């Protein structure tokens, strides 16, 4: 751990990083555009320049070198001394910011980046309020460059982060700089759109409002949004995400830094694939079948009804299907409930959706073929509870053979998952409880139907493909008529009080070790981006 | 102008222009052994394309990208960086007038104005008969003989307005007496 001196203060830092990273880690607010810890260093934006102490070439006397150095490109060295708090550095920042604003359209009122734009922030913190530019600015039309992305050339600061992302992380290289000098702009080759499965990341990466997500454009001003720490349910990778939401619901999903899993990136699937939570097809009433019609039941009555029903069935012919879309807490509580009412009940690992094959990108980012977030957690819980267990295919087969009389089946998948063959087999179960997100082929056979809340409406934890247990927060309240699954299972299992995922994890940590090893990724330094 | 949108994701077939011939591709391949990587042959490849087609068409850029195993955008990056590469058809002869300091002081502006009038075209345009295109460029590196202009690769020095008719009517006004370097034309095979 080398120690360096920044602005007269001694700072301990990781070896091998740049001075800029060290300063950001230690809480300095150093303006930077081109530097991104996940991408190669180009040192082209010239905002992070600093003063450095060096030995005088003749006298060997250490002193401040007359020229400025890019902090992003200077590796830390033991005992080095640098400073940002100097007139020379501030002067440079001011001039560079003035250059950046020469052609900038100042269309912040209609720009979606406003409020989280580093051109706005840095102009205020390091720039000038007025421009001396009297010539006309370049004005360009915006460009449609991909299915999710728009490009506003006139807002661009040419940091080339987006280019480096497409080259290094996605490995597809769709974006490039074209033309030169003041006409330099980012572009795609005509007819070769930005279509990699990680394209949404360039919008997160862009320090200004140049790359805009079509999906989020003109939807919300960012200062109207709250944000929740969540984990993407899109695949078993367990990418950590921010859910940006407000009273009107979820508006956007961004990647959340997680050095052990997804680093700074998420797939487009995780970013844009959450719209199903707003679907008007979602189930929103708990109901019981009465002959050919349904009867709605109150959430308070449900636990009693379910207990009675399952108690009346043969305990050897009872099963609970724990979906890998459930959180660990929910799966635990449901397993607990079913074993309370039927100690010999079978625990079934729910249906695991697989789409294609794992896709690995050049620097190691992976999109998993397994499209559920918590197979690992559910399996560990089933193993912990012991007794009878099987996987979903075996369950379907056994149900078809008439092995089960009562079953609690949890779904929660964004896509249709019950096939006709499944439905035919499962329909043999007399007391069938389906807890799902959407109507399915099972509906005509179920005795009790319970709507589930989406991932944004729940809190809990998922165990990803590498066995990391990662907690996620609730962003919004469940759809009207729906109860958060955690709370419901809490009541169902007869636990007292309110369900709080964290408290719950602590309380069962002694029983199942996995709940004690919670992986919470560190936050990025405040001024890093 | 950001209220207008241009669609870059699709391109009309006729905008692609002609592609590279098999001979041109072969010629580009002969450059590969000279460099540590295929992409390093970018500039010779573009010259070959421009020599064959007259400009660097989108289709030719795509062909080169395929040969050099780089994304087509990387070829476009290089093409648009150098003003010597054309992205649209040009006349048989390109007249490049110097617009830098020495030439301008010696009357470059007048030469340019007279040329525009004689050819009936503006900068970056091509005469209807396809004979001449007209552009300007920073210093042509003959400042001691300003005003200068180039017709294709031949540099005309100390050009006076009254010389223009003679120069334009000379069919050999673009022929250079010096042979082109054989490094470019005859790649050695290894
Ligand atoms: S579009 Fe954004 S990320 Fe790309 S170079 Fe411009 S400012 Fe940087
Ligand atoms: S030059 Fe250092 S961050 Fe851009
Ligand atoms: S200024 Fe014209 S050749 Fe240099």
XYZ file of C-alpha atoms and ligand atoms in Angstrom:
735
model
C 0.000 0.000 0.000
C 2.018 2.984 -1.191
C 1.468 6.295 0.517
C 1.317 9.430 -1.585
C 0.750 13.065 -0.729
C -2.191 14.813 -2.344
C -2.646 18.491 -1.543
C -0.405 18.094 1.467
C -2.372 15.208 2.913
C -0.971 11.742 3.148
C -3.137 9.200 1.375
C -2.771 5.458 1.449
C -3.717 3.798 -1.784
C -3.863 0.490 -3.605
C -0.733 -0.254 -5.585
C -0.876 0.000 -9.357
C -3.715 2.472 -9.626
C -3.557 5.954 -11.099
C -3.251 9.089 -9.023
C -6.718 10.068 -10.204
C -8.217 6.859 -8.883
C -6.346 7.272 -5.616
C -7.634 10.811 -5.232
C -11.208 9.794 -6.075
C -10.999 6.870 -3.656
C -9.853 9.248 -0.940
C -12.807 11.541 -1.564
C -11.319 14.242 -3.769
C -13.591 15.743 -6.391
C -11.364 15.698 -9.454
C -13.068 16.508 -12.733
C -12.597 13.806 -15.347
C -14.391 12.644 -18.476
C -12.250 10.198 -20.363
C -11.039 8.148 -17.413
C -13.162 5.181 -16.486
C -11.737 2.485 -14.235
C -13.240 -0.232 -16.440
C -11.726 1.051 -19.683
C -8.288 1.730 -21.115
C -6.733 5.074 -20.239
C -6.467 7.598 -23.067
C -5.849 10.816 -21.127
C -7.550 12.877 -23.786
C -9.986 15.095 -21.925
C -7.265 17.022 -20.053
C -9.529 17.816 -17.140
C -7.697 15.822 -14.511
C -4.343 17.560 -14.905
C -2.366 18.029 -11.703
C 0.918 19.419 -10.475
C 3.619 16.981 -9.482
C 6.831 17.351 -7.499
C 9.918 16.240 -9.365
C 13.654 16.550 -8.873
C 15.103 19.546 -10.680
C 17.102 18.262 -13.676
C 20.288 20.025 -12.593
C 20.144 20.549 -8.858
C 18.097 17.364 -8.117
C 16.224 19.600 -5.697
C 12.559 18.408 -5.579
C 10.088 21.061 -6.689
C 6.821 21.506 -8.568
C 7.401 20.653 -12.215
C 6.423 23.507 -14.528
C 4.083 21.387 -16.630
C 0.865 19.689 -15.623
C 0.383 15.920 -15.734
C -2.741 13.875 -16.378
C -3.602 12.237 -13.060
C -5.433 9.425 -14.836
C -2.293 8.350 -16.643
C 0.192 8.751 -13.806
C 0.532 5.637 -11.681
C 0.958 6.103 -7.945
C 4.512 5.824 -6.687
C 5.567 5.573 -3.085
C 6.193 8.996 -1.603
C 5.125 10.994 -4.631
C 3.629 14.398 -4.036
C 0.942 15.952 -6.217
C -1.508 18.785 -5.881
C -4.839 19.739 -7.377
C -5.429 22.649 -5.071
C -3.367 25.170 -6.995
C -4.018 28.109 -9.275
C -2.329 26.414 -12.185
C -4.601 23.390 -11.943
C -7.720 25.470 -11.470
C -6.726 27.674 -14.397
C -6.420 24.589 -16.605
C -9.778 23.240 -15.501
C -11.395 26.561 -16.266
C -9.896 26.760 -19.745
C -10.712 23.185 -20.606
C -14.300 23.632 -19.446
C -14.548 26.712 -21.614
C -13.480 24.654 -24.609
C -16.056 22.015 -23.833
C -18.780 24.594 -23.783
C -17.764 26.278 -27.049
C -20.093 24.167 -29.132
C -22.359 22.870 -26.437
C -25.979 23.676 -27.196
C -26.980 24.332 -23.559
C -30.239 22.536 -24.149
C -30.337 21.275 -20.581
C -34.056 22.049 -20.229
C -34.862 19.384 -22.815
C -31.929 17.076 -22.127
C -32.545 13.886 -20.194
C -29.109 13.945 -18.638
C -29.766 17.234 -16.867
C -29.412 16.709 -13.149
C -26.878 13.919 -13.479
C -24.733 15.526 -16.175
C -21.054 16.004 -15.517
C -20.884 18.895 -17.934
C -23.412 20.715 -15.791
C -21.663 19.767 -12.570
C -18.165 20.559 -13.742
C -19.213 23.842 -15.345
C -20.613 24.897 -12.049
C -17.739 23.610 -9.948
C -14.742 24.204 -12.172
C -15.858 26.342 -15.121
C -17.054 29.789 -15.905
C -20.568 31.105 -15.865
C -20.128 32.987 -19.108
C -18.757 32.068 -22.505
C -16.548 34.288 -24.592
C -17.585 32.463 -27.746
C -19.165 34.820 -30.252
C -19.079 32.634 -33.373
C -21.940 30.366 -34.321
C -22.035 26.974 -32.686
C -22.089 23.776 -34.701
C -25.559 22.389 -34.727
C -26.204 18.791 -35.680
C -29.356 16.779 -36.005
C -29.574 13.920 -33.550
C -28.780 10.476 -34.854
C -30.617 7.236 -34.467
C -27.786 4.784 -33.917
C -29.371 1.686 -32.421
C -32.532 0.075 -31.159
C -32.161 1.635 -27.720
C -29.878 4.580 -28.314
C -29.897 8.094 -29.726
C -26.812 10.203 -30.277
C -26.759 13.976 -29.829
C -23.442 14.944 -31.387
C -23.545 18.562 -30.324
C -23.610 17.614 -26.648
C -20.637 15.262 -26.899
C -17.335 15.985 -25.147
C -15.501 13.339 -27.199
C -14.234 11.468 -24.206
C -14.411 8.249 -26.303
C -15.710 6.207 -23.395
C -18.497 4.852 -25.571
C -16.043 3.841 -28.283
C -13.770 2.090 -25.825
C -16.714 0.327 -24.251
C -17.857 -1.097 -27.579
C -14.302 -2.113 -28.440
C -13.148 -3.514 -25.131
C -16.148 -4.758 -23.215
C -18.701 -5.596 -25.896
C -16.019 -6.391 -28.470
C -18.172 -5.226 -31.337
C -16.666 -1.820 -32.133
C -19.708 -0.170 -33.672
C -18.846 3.326 -32.541
C -16.041 5.496 -33.878
C -14.976 9.098 -34.200
C -15.494 10.509 -37.663
C -14.186 13.683 -39.266
C -11.695 15.783 -37.417
C -11.026 19.000 -35.608
C -14.121 20.899 -34.630
C -16.219 18.575 -36.800
C -15.179 15.491 -34.911
C -18.170 13.439 -33.855
C -19.152 9.973 -32.708
C -20.904 7.884 -35.302
C -21.699 4.403 -36.473
C -21.036 3.097 -39.962
C -24.230 3.768 -41.922
C -26.408 0.686 -41.760
C -24.298 -1.012 -39.067
C -26.226 -0.032 -35.926
C -25.149 -0.308 -32.321
C -26.760 -3.656 -31.680
C -24.663 -5.430 -29.078
C -26.501 -6.818 -26.064
C -24.769 -4.369 -23.752
C -25.566 -1.184 -25.631
C -27.484 0.382 -22.764
C -24.233 0.787 -20.864
C -22.973 3.495 -23.201
C -25.806 5.694 -21.968
C -24.720 5.182 -18.343
C -21.118 5.756 -19.334
C -21.604 8.956 -21.265
C -20.693 11.749 -18.856
C -22.958 14.158 -20.716
C -26.307 13.881 -22.467
C -24.928 12.810 -25.780
C -26.017 9.196 -25.715
C -29.618 8.975 -24.704
C -31.729 5.946 -23.998
C -34.813 5.914 -26.214
C -36.592 4.064 -23.504
C -36.104 6.721 -20.835
C -36.164 9.784 -23.049
C -38.607 12.484 -21.940
C -40.052 10.184 -19.276
C -38.852 11.805 -16.062
C -36.487 14.446 -14.789
C -33.847 12.599 -12.846
C -34.227 14.737 -9.740
C -37.789 13.466 -9.421
C -36.496 9.928 -8.987
C -35.566 7.905 -5.961
C -33.364 4.928 -6.308
C -33.248 1.484 -4.740
C -30.414 -1.027 -4.575
C -31.568 -4.142 -6.276
C -30.358 -7.252 -8.028
C -31.410 -8.054 -11.548
C -33.654 -11.102 -11.868
C -32.961 -11.281 -15.611
C -30.416 -14.062 -15.322
C -28.535 -16.107 -12.754
C -25.534 -13.801 -12.861
C -27.020 -11.570 -10.180
C -25.982 -8.239 -11.655
C -26.570 -5.488 -9.152
C -28.791 -2.643 -10.324
C -30.269 0.667 -9.314
C -34.014 0.885 -9.732
C -34.977 4.496 -10.355
C -38.564 5.019 -9.321
C -41.058 7.463 -7.923
C -44.727 7.492 -6.995
C -45.658 6.704 -10.576
C -43.624 3.530 -10.615
C -40.315 2.327 -11.959
C -38.785 4.468 -14.697
C -35.334 3.170 -15.319
C -32.825 0.530 -14.371
C -29.119 1.287 -14.276
C -26.152 -0.832 -13.405
C -24.819 -0.709 -9.859
C -21.101 -1.137 -9.344
C -20.191 -4.611 -8.173
C -16.515 -5.481 -8.600
C -17.057 -9.197 -7.974
C -19.941 -9.725 -10.344
C -20.939 -7.326 -13.073
C -18.423 -4.535 -12.432
C -19.937 -1.402 -13.959
C -22.085 -3.050 -16.588
C -25.414 -4.802 -17.051
C -27.008 -6.459 -20.053
C -29.785 -4.812 -22.019
C -32.033 -7.587 -20.863
C -31.538 -6.499 -17.259
C -31.847 -2.837 -18.201
C -34.862 -2.894 -20.467
C -36.492 -6.243 -19.743
C -38.463 -5.164 -16.669
C -41.507 -3.730 -18.416
C -43.583 -6.779 -17.593
C -43.963 -5.469 -14.067
C -46.311 -2.822 -15.466
C -48.272 -5.224 -17.604
C -52.034 -5.008 -17.205
C -52.209 -8.783 -17.559
C -50.702 -9.266 -14.124
C -52.733 -11.144 -11.539
C -53.988 -8.800 -8.859
C -56.509 -10.661 -6.690
C -56.145 -13.563 -4.374
C -59.080 -15.844 -5.112
C -60.548 -19.235 -4.464
C -62.362 -21.441 -6.892
C -66.011 -22.048 -6.096
C -67.306 -24.448 -8.704
C -66.951 -22.724 -12.031
C -66.434 -19.246 -10.689
C -63.885 -17.466 -8.546
C -64.341 -15.823 -5.230
C -61.962 -13.130 -4.103
C -60.498 -13.613 -0.645
C -58.880 -11.142 1.662
C -55.161 -11.498 2.311
C -55.822 -11.841 6.057
C -57.953 -14.935 5.532
C -55.585 -16.672 3.159
C -53.100 -18.131 5.657
C -55.926 -19.808 7.579
C -57.536 -21.161 4.435
C -54.262 -22.548 3.124
C -53.409 -24.139 6.457
C -56.791 -25.881 6.562
C -56.553 -27.091 3.012
C -53.061 -28.491 3.320
C -53.805 -30.013 6.716
C -56.684 -31.912 5.177
C -54.455 -33.525 2.562
C -52.249 -36.583 2.893
C -48.871 -35.302 4.031
C -47.029 -37.798 1.870
C -48.830 -36.476 -1.174
C -48.085 -32.811 -0.509
C -45.527 -30.686 -2.322
C -44.283 -27.117 -2.539
C -42.648 -25.912 -5.726
C -40.058 -23.302 -4.792
C -39.487 -21.128 -7.805
C -35.970 -19.859 -8.513
C -37.624 -16.471 -9.000
C -38.316 -16.378 -5.246
C -35.946 -14.749 -2.807
C -34.110 -16.942 -0.327
C -36.259 -15.596 2.493
C -39.489 -16.407 0.690
C -38.324 -19.872 -0.255
C -37.291 -20.531 3.328
C -40.631 -19.376 4.723
C -42.663 -21.373 2.248
C -40.599 -24.497 2.908
C -41.072 -23.906 6.593
C -44.835 -23.535 6.190
C -45.279 -26.641 4.115
C -43.225 -28.727 6.505
C -45.312 -27.381 9.386
C -48.566 -28.558 7.883
C -47.131 -31.666 6.216
C -43.804 -32.746 7.718
C -43.213 -35.271 4.966
C -44.063 -32.875 2.135
C -41.871 -32.882 -0.944
C -39.850 -29.751 -1.692
C -39.533 -29.168 -5.412
C -36.929 -26.987 -7.057
C -39.060 -24.921 -9.409
C -38.801 -24.583 -13.142
C -35.438 -23.192 -14.327
C -35.815 -21.321 -17.610
C -32.827 -21.727 -19.925
C -32.472 -19.666 -23.086
C -29.682 -20.510 -25.488
C -26.193 -20.595 -24.052
C -24.084 -18.469 -21.765
C -22.647 -15.547 -23.658
C -19.207 -14.329 -22.624
C -17.816 -11.013 -23.810
C -14.115 -10.250 -24.384
C -13.300 -8.870 -20.937
C -15.321 -11.526 -19.181
C -18.794 -10.041 -18.853
C -21.275 -12.911 -18.995
C -24.936 -13.090 -19.905
C -26.232 -16.317 -18.425
C -28.534 -18.682 -20.266
C -30.271 -19.450 -16.989
C -32.990 -16.820 -16.818
C -33.760 -16.874 -13.113
C -31.931 -15.218 -10.229
C -32.016 -17.718 -7.399
C -31.611 -21.356 -8.322
C -28.626 -21.575 -5.999
C -30.525 -20.190 -3.015
C -33.548 -22.408 -3.535
C -31.374 -25.494 -3.857
C -29.494 -24.718 -0.662
C -32.736 -24.215 1.209
C -34.194 -27.466 -0.067
C -31.011 -29.250 0.936
C -31.141 -27.630 4.353
C -34.711 -28.722 5.017
C -33.861 -32.232 3.853
C -36.551 -34.859 3.469
C -38.259 -35.524 0.168
C -37.168 -33.337 -2.697
C -37.131 -33.375 -6.468
C -36.719 -31.047 -9.407
C -39.468 -29.633 -11.530
C -39.399 -32.244 -14.295
C -39.617 -35.060 -11.770
C -42.453 -33.231 -10.070
C -44.403 -32.921 -13.313
C -43.880 -36.608 -13.996
C -44.904 -37.627 -10.487
C -47.924 -35.341 -10.559
C -48.990 -36.863 -13.866
C -48.760 -40.279 -12.225
C -51.102 -39.093 -9.489
C -48.478 -38.974 -6.751
C -49.638 -35.613 -5.322
C -52.912 -34.539 -3.817
C -51.948 -31.047 -2.693
C -49.305 -28.669 -3.980
C -48.244 -25.089 -3.588
C -46.764 -24.022 -6.936
C -44.844 -20.774 -7.165
C -44.033 -19.200 -10.537
C -43.204 -15.525 -10.913
C -41.597 -15.768 -14.344
C -41.884 -12.860 -16.746
C -42.633 -15.248 -19.610
C -45.143 -18.040 -20.022
C -43.722 -21.129 -18.396
C -46.476 -23.701 -18.045
C -46.746 -25.854 -21.155
C -49.827 -27.861 -22.006
C -48.060 -31.026 -20.932
C -47.208 -29.437 -17.568
C -50.783 -28.299 -17.107
C -52.160 -31.722 -17.966
C -49.940 -33.427 -15.422
C -50.304 -30.856 -12.676
C -54.088 -30.697 -13.113
C -54.229 -34.125 -11.470
C -53.467 -32.430 -8.156
C -56.706 -31.810 -6.297
C -55.653 -28.999 -4.011
C -53.573 -26.866 -6.273
C -52.385 -23.468 -5.064
C -50.766 -21.316 -7.745
C -48.776 -18.278 -6.737
C -47.842 -16.517 -9.935
C -47.342 -13.255 -11.772
C -49.446 -13.901 -14.855
C -52.419 -16.050 -15.831
C -51.295 -19.448 -17.054
C -52.607 -22.717 -18.379
C -52.867 -23.903 -14.791
C -55.583 -21.400 -13.963
C -58.507 -23.645 -14.831
C -57.203 -26.307 -12.462
C -56.210 -24.300 -9.436
C -58.107 -24.204 -6.167
C -56.443 -21.081 -4.842
C -54.749 -18.444 -6.938
C -52.422 -15.925 -5.338
C -50.791 -13.032 -7.171
C -47.097 -12.514 -6.630
C -45.275 -9.193 -6.468
C -42.549 -8.357 -8.964
C -38.890 -8.056 -7.977
C -39.173 -4.266 -7.735
C -41.959 -4.651 -5.196
C -40.161 -7.062 -2.899
C -37.119 -7.202 -0.708
C -34.924 -10.173 -0.038
C -31.831 -11.799 -1.407
C -30.776 -13.954 -4.328
C -27.893 -16.392 -4.563
C -26.210 -15.951 -7.920
C -24.512 -18.513 -10.119
C -21.256 -18.096 -8.199
C -22.925 -18.660 -4.843
C -22.939 -15.037 -3.677
C -25.950 -14.098 -1.596
C -26.854 -10.538 -2.561
C -29.631 -8.559 -0.909
C -32.053 -6.393 -2.852
C -34.306 -3.571 -1.681
C -37.900 -2.856 -2.462
C -38.412 0.091 -4.810
C -42.165 0.476 -5.160
C -45.245 -0.778 -3.357
C -46.881 -3.834 -4.866
C -49.595 -3.497 -7.453
C -52.982 -2.797 -5.905
C -54.447 -6.057 -4.623
C -51.061 -7.750 -4.362
C -49.121 -8.403 -1.194
C -45.348 -8.543 -1.090
C -44.485 -12.220 -1.060
C -42.072 -11.979 1.845
C -44.716 -10.523 4.151
C -47.298 -13.043 3.015
C -45.072 -16.069 3.543
C -44.026 -14.586 6.869
C -47.627 -14.655 8.013
C -48.227 -18.004 6.386
C -45.372 -19.581 8.303
C -46.803 -18.108 11.482
C -43.953 -15.692 12.137
C -44.875 -12.709 14.264
C -44.693 -9.080 13.208
C -43.533 -7.457 10.032
C -41.261 -9.104 7.531
C -37.956 -7.300 7.200
C -35.568 -9.178 4.977
C -32.444 -8.082 6.799
C -33.788 -8.879 10.247
C -34.992 -12.186 8.960
C -31.610 -13.092 7.528
C -30.003 -12.381 10.864
C -32.553 -14.515 12.659
C -31.981 -17.606 10.493
C -28.253 -17.110 9.972
C -27.585 -19.558 12.786
C -29.552 -22.269 11.029
C -28.328 -21.883 7.478
C -24.889 -20.431 7.023
C -25.644 -18.942 3.620
C -27.774 -16.253 5.284
C -24.784 -15.082 7.295
C -22.583 -14.442 4.284
C -24.281 -11.490 2.690
C -22.396 -9.935 -0.199
C -22.919 -6.186 -0.353
C -20.808 -4.580 -3.076
C -18.936 -1.432 -2.055
C -20.250 1.904 -3.276
C -18.272 3.716 -5.899
C -16.362 6.698 -4.533
C -18.615 9.736 -4.350
C -16.992 11.667 -7.158
C -16.170 8.765 -9.433
C -18.332 8.147 -12.467
C -31.109 21.091 -34.687
C -31.515 18.144 -32.398
C -35.239 18.176 -33.093
C -34.342 16.577 -36.407
C -33.301 12.946 -36.447
C -31.171 11.203 -39.003
C -31.482 7.495 -39.246
C -28.005 6.002 -39.285
C -29.162 2.460 -38.656
C -30.186 1.830 -42.233
C -28.628 2.860 -45.519
C -30.181 2.996 -48.964
C -28.710 0.486 -51.409
C -27.729 3.175 -53.928
C -25.778 5.085 -51.288
C -23.378 2.189 -50.868
C -21.671 2.754 -54.212
C -19.438 0.237 -55.959
C -17.420 -2.381 -54.104
C -13.869 -3.606 -54.618
C -12.926 -5.825 -57.555
C -11.267 -9.169 -56.977
C -8.023 -7.697 -58.314
C -8.136 -4.847 -55.806
C -8.743 -7.251 -52.958
C -5.823 -9.333 -54.075
C -3.624 -6.266 -54.247
C -4.625 -5.309 -50.718
C -3.779 -8.788 -49.500
C -0.264 -8.492 -50.879
C 0.308 -5.690 -48.367
C -0.415 -7.820 -45.337
C 3.037 -9.416 -44.974
C 4.598 -5.996 -44.597
C 2.931 -5.166 -41.325
C 2.592 -6.788 -37.944
C -1.210 -6.680 -38.193
C -3.748 -6.669 -40.980
C -5.312 -3.457 -39.804
C -2.012 -1.676 -40.384
C -2.633 -2.049 -44.119
C -5.528 0.392 -43.818
C -3.993 3.306 -45.695
C -2.664 1.338 -48.690
C -6.013 -0.433 -48.879
C -7.862 2.857 -48.994
C -5.532 4.183 -51.666
C -6.138 1.091 -53.749
C -9.885 1.519 -53.327
C -9.735 5.184 -54.219
C -7.533 4.483 -57.233
C -9.969 1.886 -58.487
C -13.324 3.476 -57.740
C -12.326 7.108 -57.722
C -13.418 7.528 -54.117
C -13.916 5.445 -50.981
C -17.454 4.195 -51.322
C -19.307 2.780 -48.341
C -19.279 -0.622 -49.958
C -15.533 -0.443 -50.508
C -15.075 0.534 -46.844
C -17.101 -2.482 -45.851
C -15.035 -4.694 -48.132
C -11.838 -3.360 -46.615
C -13.185 -3.902 -43.118
C -13.833 -7.504 -43.990
C -10.351 -7.978 -45.443
C -8.622 -6.271 -42.538
C -10.837 -7.909 -39.927
C -11.890 -4.665 -38.282
C -15.365 -3.197 -37.799
C -16.458 -1.076 -40.793
C -16.703 1.908 -38.476
C -12.933 1.736 -37.983
C -12.418 2.169 -41.731
C -14.791 5.092 -41.813
C -12.856 6.647 -38.930
C -9.658 6.696 -41.025
C -11.344 7.763 -44.267
C -12.968 10.768 -42.665
C -9.796 11.782 -40.861
C -7.775 12.353 -44.044
C -8.997 15.003 -46.437
C -7.213 13.123 -49.233
C -9.847 10.424 -49.163
C -13.120 11.131 -50.880
C -16.383 9.715 -49.697
C -18.325 10.719 -52.790
C -17.521 10.644 -56.522
C -15.065 13.280 -57.717
C -14.033 14.635 -61.100
C -11.262 13.093 -63.159
C -8.917 15.771 -61.940
C -9.032 17.385 -58.547
C -7.765 20.928 -58.292
C -6.531 21.751 -54.815
C -5.833 25.407 -54.172
C -3.684 26.377 -51.206
C -5.457 28.611 -48.725
C -2.579 29.061 -46.304
C -0.758 32.213 -45.396
C 2.063 32.587 -47.971
C -0.098 31.677 -50.928
C -2.923 33.852 -49.776
C -0.504 36.799 -49.470
C 0.726 36.147 -52.999
C -2.777 36.163 -54.512
C -4.181 32.701 -53.805
C -7.616 34.121 -53.200
C -7.748 35.652 -56.657
C -6.624 32.394 -58.238
C -9.370 30.535 -56.404
C -11.997 33.084 -57.404
C -10.905 32.935 -61.063
C -10.967 29.140 -61.026
C -14.454 29.088 -59.591
C -15.587 31.399 -62.336
C -13.874 29.521 -65.147
C -15.098 26.119 -64.009
C -18.501 27.416 -62.974
C -18.377 25.487 -59.671
C -17.845 26.212 -56.009
C -15.523 24.488 -53.581
C -16.263 20.788 -53.063
C -18.139 20.644 -56.341
C -17.524 18.840 -59.604
C -18.040 20.231 -63.119
C -21.049 18.762 -64.928
C -18.752 17.034 -67.448
C -17.017 15.295 -64.566
C -13.633 16.690 -65.534
C -12.689 18.786 -62.538
C -13.440 18.949 -58.848
C -12.333 21.932 -56.803
C -11.187 21.997 -53.185
C -8.893 24.044 -50.993
C -6.313 22.770 -48.573
C -3.939 24.093 -45.977
C -0.303 24.574 -46.994
C 0.851 22.445 -49.927
C 4.443 22.688 -48.747
C 5.618 24.973 -51.527
C 5.259 28.229 -49.679
C 8.308 29.694 -51.389
C 6.492 29.531 -54.713
C 3.057 30.815 -53.763
C 0.362 30.932 -54.885
C 0.220 27.176 -55.408
C -2.306 24.701 -56.550
C -2.288 21.009 -57.283
C -3.997 19.153 -60.078
C -4.208 15.610 -58.831
C -0.621 15.026 -57.750
C 1.100 17.691 -59.776
C 1.866 20.941 -58.026
C 1.655 24.138 -60.049
C 3.704 26.904 -58.501
C 3.614 30.696 -58.813
C 0.211 30.456 -60.492
C -1.103 33.714 -61.892
C -4.685 34.283 -62.864
C -3.657 34.784 -66.503
C -1.923 31.347 -66.523
C -5.103 29.509 -65.649
C -6.491 29.135 -69.181
C -3.226 27.623 -70.348
C -3.021 25.255 -67.404
C -6.625 24.148 -67.694
C -6.405 23.469 -71.415
C -3.230 21.398 -71.088
C -4.272 17.719 -71.160
C -1.109 16.799 -69.248
C -1.676 19.308 -66.457
C -1.797 16.523 -63.867
C 1.163 14.469 -65.042
C 4.120 14.429 -62.720
C 7.506 14.136 -64.289
C 8.839 12.339 -61.246
C 7.930 8.637 -61.148
C 5.852 7.539 -58.203
C 7.662 5.655 -55.529
C 7.720 1.963 -56.224
C 7.169 1.283 -52.549
C 3.548 2.032 -53.163
C 2.985 0.436 -56.546
C 5.037 -2.704 -56.364
C 4.803 -4.346 -52.993
C 7.567 -6.865 -52.479
C 6.395 -10.338 -51.781
C 7.938 -12.093 -48.846
S -21.008 10.278 -26.793
Fe -20.715 10.531 -24.589
S -19.396 8.794 -24.051
Fe -19.269 8.995 -26.262
S -17.491 10.328 -26.630
Fe -19.288 11.668 -26.548
S -19.403 12.336 -24.424
Fe -18.041 10.554 -24.463
S -7.224 13.272 -19.183
Fe -7.346 12.357 -17.249
S -9.451 11.938 -17.082
Fe -9.307 12.673 -19.096
S 1.188 28.417 -47.895
Fe 0.647 27.655 -49.841
S 2.091 26.092 -50.091
Fe 2.487 26.718 -48.031
